[in-house]
CSV table of C-alpha atoms in Angstrom, one decimal:
chain,number,residue,atom,x,y,z
A,3,UNK,CA,-54.9,247.5,193.7
A,4,UNK,CA,-55.2,249.0,197.2
A,5,UNK,CA,-55.7,252.7,197.8
A,6,UNK,CA,-52.1,253.4,198.7
A,7,UNK,CA,-50.9,251.9,195.4
A,8,UNK,CA,-53.6,253.8,193.5
A,9,UNK,CA,-52.5,257.1,195.2
A,10,UNK,CA,-48.9,256.3,194.3
A,11,UNK,CA,-49.8,255.7,190.6
A,12,UNK,CA,-51.9,259.0,190.5
A,13,UNK,CA,-49.0,260.9,192.1
A,14,UNK,CA,-46.5,259.6,189.6
A,15,UNK,CA,-48.7,260.6,186.6
A,16,UNK,CA,-49.4,264.1,188.1
A,17,UNK,CA,-45.7,264.6,188.9
A,18,UNK,CA,-44.7,263.6,185.4
A,19,UNK,CA,-47.6,265.1,183.4
A,20,UNK,CA,-48.9,268.2,185.2
A,21,UNK,CA,-51.6,268.8,182.7
A,22,UNK,CA,-53.3,265.6,183.9
A,23,UNK,CA,-53.9,267.2,187.3
A,24,UNK,CA,-55.1,270.5,185.8
A,25,UNK,CA,-57.5,268.6,183.4
A,26,UNK,CA,-58.9,266.5,186.2
A,27,UNK,CA,-59.6,269.6,188.3
A,28,UNK,CA,-61.4,271.5,185.5
A,29,UNK,CA,-63.3,268.5,184.3
A,30,UNK,CA,-64.4,267.4,187.8
A,31,UNK,CA,-65.6,270.9,188.7
A,32,UNK,CA,-67.4,271.2,185.4
A,33,UNK,CA,-69.1,267.8,185.4
A,34,UNK,CA,-70.2,268.0,189.1
A,35,UNK,CA,-72.8,270.6,188.4
A,36,UNK,CA,-74.4,268.7,185.4
A,37,UNK,CA,-77.5,266.6,186.1
A,38,UNK,CA,-76.6,262.9,186.6
A,39,UNK,CA,-72.8,263.2,185.7
A,40,UNK,CA,-72.4,265.1,189.0
A,41,UNK,CA,-73.4,262.0,190.9
A,42,UNK,CA,-70.5,260.1,189.4
A,43,UNK,CA,-67.7,262.6,189.6
A,44,UNK,CA,-65.8,262.7,192.9
A,45,UNK,CA,-65.0,266.4,192.6
A,46,UNK,CA,-64.4,266.9,196.3
A,47,UNK,CA,-61.8,264.2,196.4
A,48,UNK,CA,-60.2,265.6,193.2
A,49,UNK,CA,-59.8,269.0,194.9
A,50,UNK,CA,-58.4,267.5,198.1
A,51,UNK,CA,-55.8,265.6,196.1
A,52,UNK,CA,-55.0,268.7,194.1
A,53,UNK,CA,-54.3,270.5,197.3
A,54,UNK,CA,-51.9,267.7,198.3
A,55,UNK,CA,-50.1,267.8,194.9
A,56,UNK,CA,-49.9,271.6,195.1
A,57,UNK,CA,-48.2,271.3,198.5
A,58,UNK,CA,-45.7,268.9,197.0
A,59,UNK,CA,-45.0,271.3,194.2
A,60,UNK,CA,-46.5,269.3,191.4
A,61,UNK,CA,-49.3,271.8,190.7
A,62,UNK,CA,-49.5,275.6,191.0
A,63,UNK,CA,-52.0,276.9,193.7
A,64,UNK,CA,-53.4,279.7,191.5
A,65,UNK,CA,-53.9,277.5,188.5
A,66,UNK,CA,-55.7,274.7,190.4
A,67,UNK,CA,-58.1,277.2,192.2
A,68,UNK,CA,-58.6,279.2,189.0
A,69,UNK,CA,-59.5,276.1,186.9
A,70,UNK,CA,-61.8,274.7,189.6
A,71,UNK,CA,-63.7,278.0,189.8
A,72,UNK,CA,-63.9,278.3,186.0
A,73,UNK,CA,-65.0,274.7,185.6
A,74,UNK,CA,-67.7,275.1,188.3
A,75,UNK,CA,-69.1,278.4,186.8
A,76,UNK,CA,-69.2,277.1,183.3
A,77,UNK,CA,-70.8,273.8,184.4
A,78,UNK,CA,-73.4,275.9,186.3
A,79,UNK,CA,-74.1,278.0,183.3
A,80,UNK,CA,-74.6,275.0,181.1
A,81,UNK,CA,-76.9,273.4,183.6
A,82,UNK,CA,-78.9,276.6,184.1
A,83,UNK,CA,-79.3,276.9,180.3
A,84,UNK,CA,-80.5,273.3,180.1
A,85,UNK,CA,-83.0,274.0,182.9
A,86,UNK,CA,-84.3,277.1,181.1
A,87,UNK,CA,-84.5,275.4,177.8
A,88,UNK,CA,-86.2,272.1,178.9
A,89,UNK,CA,-88.0,273.5,181.9
A,90,UNK,CA,-89.7,270.7,183.7
A,91,UNK,CA,-88.9,268.0,181.2
A,92,UNK,CA,-87.6,265.9,184.1
A,93,UNK,CA,-91.2,264.9,184.7
A,94,UNK,CA,-91.2,263.1,181.4
A,95,UNK,CA,-90.9,259.3,181.3
A,96,UNK,CA,-87.1,258.9,180.3
A,97,UNK,CA,-86.2,260.9,183.5
A,98,UNK,CA,-88.9,259.5,185.7
A,99,UNK,CA,-86.5,257.4,187.7
A,100,UNK,CA,-84.5,260.5,188.7
A,101,UNK,CA,-87.5,262.7,189.2
A,102,UNK,CA,-87.1,262.5,193.0
A,103,UNK,CA,-83.7,264.1,192.8
A,104,UNK,CA,-85.0,267.0,190.7
A,105,UNK,CA,-87.9,267.5,193.1
A,106,UNK,CA,-85.7,267.6,196.1
A,107,UNK,CA,-83.5,270.2,194.5
A,108,UNK,CA,-86.6,272.2,193.4
A,109,UNK,CA,-88.0,272.1,196.9
A,110,UNK,CA,-84.6,273.3,198.3
A,111,UNK,CA,-84.4,276.0,195.7
A,112,UNK,CA,-87.9,277.3,196.4
A,113,UNK,CA,-87.3,277.3,200.2
A,114,UNK,CA,-83.9,279.1,200.1
A,115,UNK,CA,-83.8,281.0,196.8
A,116,UNK,CA,-80.3,282.2,195.8
A,117,UNK,CA,-78.7,280.9,198.9
A,118,UNK,CA,-79.6,277.4,197.7
A,119,UNK,CA,-77.1,277.8,194.8
A,120,UNK,CA,-74.4,278.5,197.3
A,121,UNK,CA,-75.3,275.8,199.8
A,122,UNK,CA,-75.9,273.1,197.3
A,123,UNK,CA,-72.3,273.3,196.0
A,124,UNK,CA,-71.4,271.6,199.3
A,125,UNK,CA,-74.2,269.0,199.3
A,126,UNK,CA,-73.4,266.1,197.0
A,127,UNK,CA,-77.0,264.9,196.1
A,128,UNK,CA,-78.2,268.4,195.3
A,129,UNK,CA,-75.2,269.8,193.6
A,130,UNK,CA,-75.8,268.3,190.1
A,131,UNK,CA,-79.4,269.4,190.0
A,132,UNK,CA,-79.7,272.8,191.6
A,133,UNK,CA,-78.4,274.9,188.7
A,134,UNK,CA,-80.8,273.1,186.3
A,135,UNK,CA,-83.7,273.8,188.7
A,136,UNK,CA,-82.7,277.4,189.0
A,137,UNK,CA,-83.0,277.7,185.2
A,138,UNK,CA,-86.2,275.8,185.1
A,139,UNK,CA,-87.7,278.1,187.8
A,140,UNK,CA,-86.8,281.2,185.9
A,141,UNK,CA,-84.0,282.6,188.1
A,142,UNK,CA,-82.5,285.7,186.4
A,143,UNK,CA,-79.2,284.8,184.8
A,144,UNK,CA,-77.0,287.5,186.4
A,145,UNK,CA,-78.5,286.7,189.9
A,146,UNK,CA,-77.7,283.1,189.3
A,147,UNK,CA,-74.1,283.9,188.1
A,148,UNK,CA,-73.5,285.9,191.2
A,149,UNK,CA,-74.3,283.0,193.5
A,150,UNK,CA,-72.5,280.6,191.2
A,151,UNK,CA,-69.3,282.5,191.3
A,152,UNK,CA,-69.4,282.9,195.1
A,153,UNK,CA,-70.1,279.3,195.7
A,154,UNK,CA,-67.5,278.1,193.2
A,155,UNK,CA,-64.8,280.2,194.8
A,156,UNK,CA,-65.8,279.1,198.3
A,157,UNK,CA,-65.9,275.4,197.3
A,158,UNK,CA,-62.6,275.4,195.5
A,159,UNK,CA,-60.7,277.2,198.2
A,160,UNK,CA,-62.3,275.1,201.0
A,161,UNK,CA,-61.5,271.6,199.5
A,162,UNK,CA,-58.2,272.6,198.1
A,163,UNK,CA,-57.2,274.0,201.5
A,164,UNK,CA,-58.2,270.7,203.1
A,165,UNK,CA,-55.7,268.8,201.0
A,166,UNK,CA,-53.0,271.5,201.3
A,167,UNK,CA,-53.3,271.8,205.1
A,168,UNK,CA,-53.5,268.0,205.5
A,169,UNK,CA,-50.3,267.4,203.6
A,170,UNK,CA,-48.6,270.3,205.4
A,171,UNK,CA,-49.7,269.0,208.9
A,172,UNK,CA,-48.7,265.4,207.8
A,173,UNK,CA,-45.2,266.5,207.0
A,174,UNK,CA,-44.9,268.5,210.2
A,175,UNK,CA,-46.2,265.5,212.2
A,176,UNK,CA,-43.6,263.2,210.5
A,177,UNK,CA,-40.9,265.7,211.2
A,178,UNK,CA,-41.8,265.7,214.9
A,179,UNK,CA,-42.0,262.0,214.9
A,180,UNK,CA,-38.5,261.8,213.5
A,181,UNK,CA,-37.3,264.1,216.3
A,182,UNK,CA,-39.1,262.0,218.9
A,183,UNK,CA,-37.6,258.9,217.4
A,184,UNK,CA,-34.1,260.3,217.8
A,185,UNK,CA,-34.8,261.4,221.4
A,186,UNK,CA,-36.3,258.0,222.2
A,187,UNK,CA,-33.3,256.3,220.7
A,188,UNK,CA,-31.0,258.5,222.6
A,189,UNK,CA,-32.8,257.8,225.9
A,190,UNK,CA,-32.9,254.1,225.2
A,191,UNK,CA,-29.1,254.0,224.5
A,192,UNK,CA,-28.5,256.1,227.6
A,193,UNK,CA,-30.6,253.7,229.8
A,194,UNK,CA,-28.7,250.6,228.3
A,195,UNK,CA,-25.4,252.3,228.8
A,196,UNK,CA,-26.3,253.1,232.4
A,197,UNK,CA,-27.2,249.5,233.3
A,198,UNK,CA,-24.2,248.2,231.5
A,199,UNK,CA,-21.9,250.6,233.4
A,200,UNK,CA,-23.7,249.9,236.6
A,201,UNK,CA,-23.3,246.2,236.2
A,202,UNK,CA,-19.6,246.6,235.2
A,203,UNK,CA,-19.0,249.0,238.1
A,204,UNK,CA,-20.7,246.7,240.6
A,205,UNK,CA,-18.6,243.7,239.4
A,206,UNK,CA,-15.4,245.7,239.4
A,207,UNK,CA,-16.2,247.1,243.0
A,208,UNK,CA,-16.9,243.6,244.3
A,209,UNK,CA,-13.7,242.2,242.8
A,210,UNK,CA,-11.8,245.1,244.4
A,211,UNK,CA,-13.3,244.4,247.9
A,212,UNK,CA,-12.3,240.7,247.7
A,213,UNK,CA,-8.6,241.5,247.4
């Protein structure tokens, strides 16, 4: 199945069953902040598609953004709690293969503090680990929640707007193309008519001169 066919299938499901779109938005935003699962969930793409579907009227703007923000915050809280509970258990053998990912997130967190929570929301490889590391490093809960809320809102609005604006600009472009097509067709017909009339007029004039 090619991408266009896949997009058509997804559109059909979302248009028929709106809850599928809302569930995908919440689940994607929630899972993206959990270690490991966040590497597998294409949450950015989900939000862009949600923006497109909202523009088409299949989903409500407020519901999509609200669910994305809620999912992101709850996922962050769970990841922060896991980090606080298990601390540096990522250094143990079962997680040794992913140790580098945690260490990168930890180094980023130590270097940038609270700002790392905000910035990592937009950086795929860091996003699933930064909340866990914040908990493991003992970041105060309410400080963490402040940055989590700010980053979740910014992320949801940014990627939703990408899809919404893209679909709007696409429709505008198509509308202009349709107008251009009409003008081009009119010009082409006028040119054809001009040459036909010219040829007819030239033939008629020559025939008149021969009389």
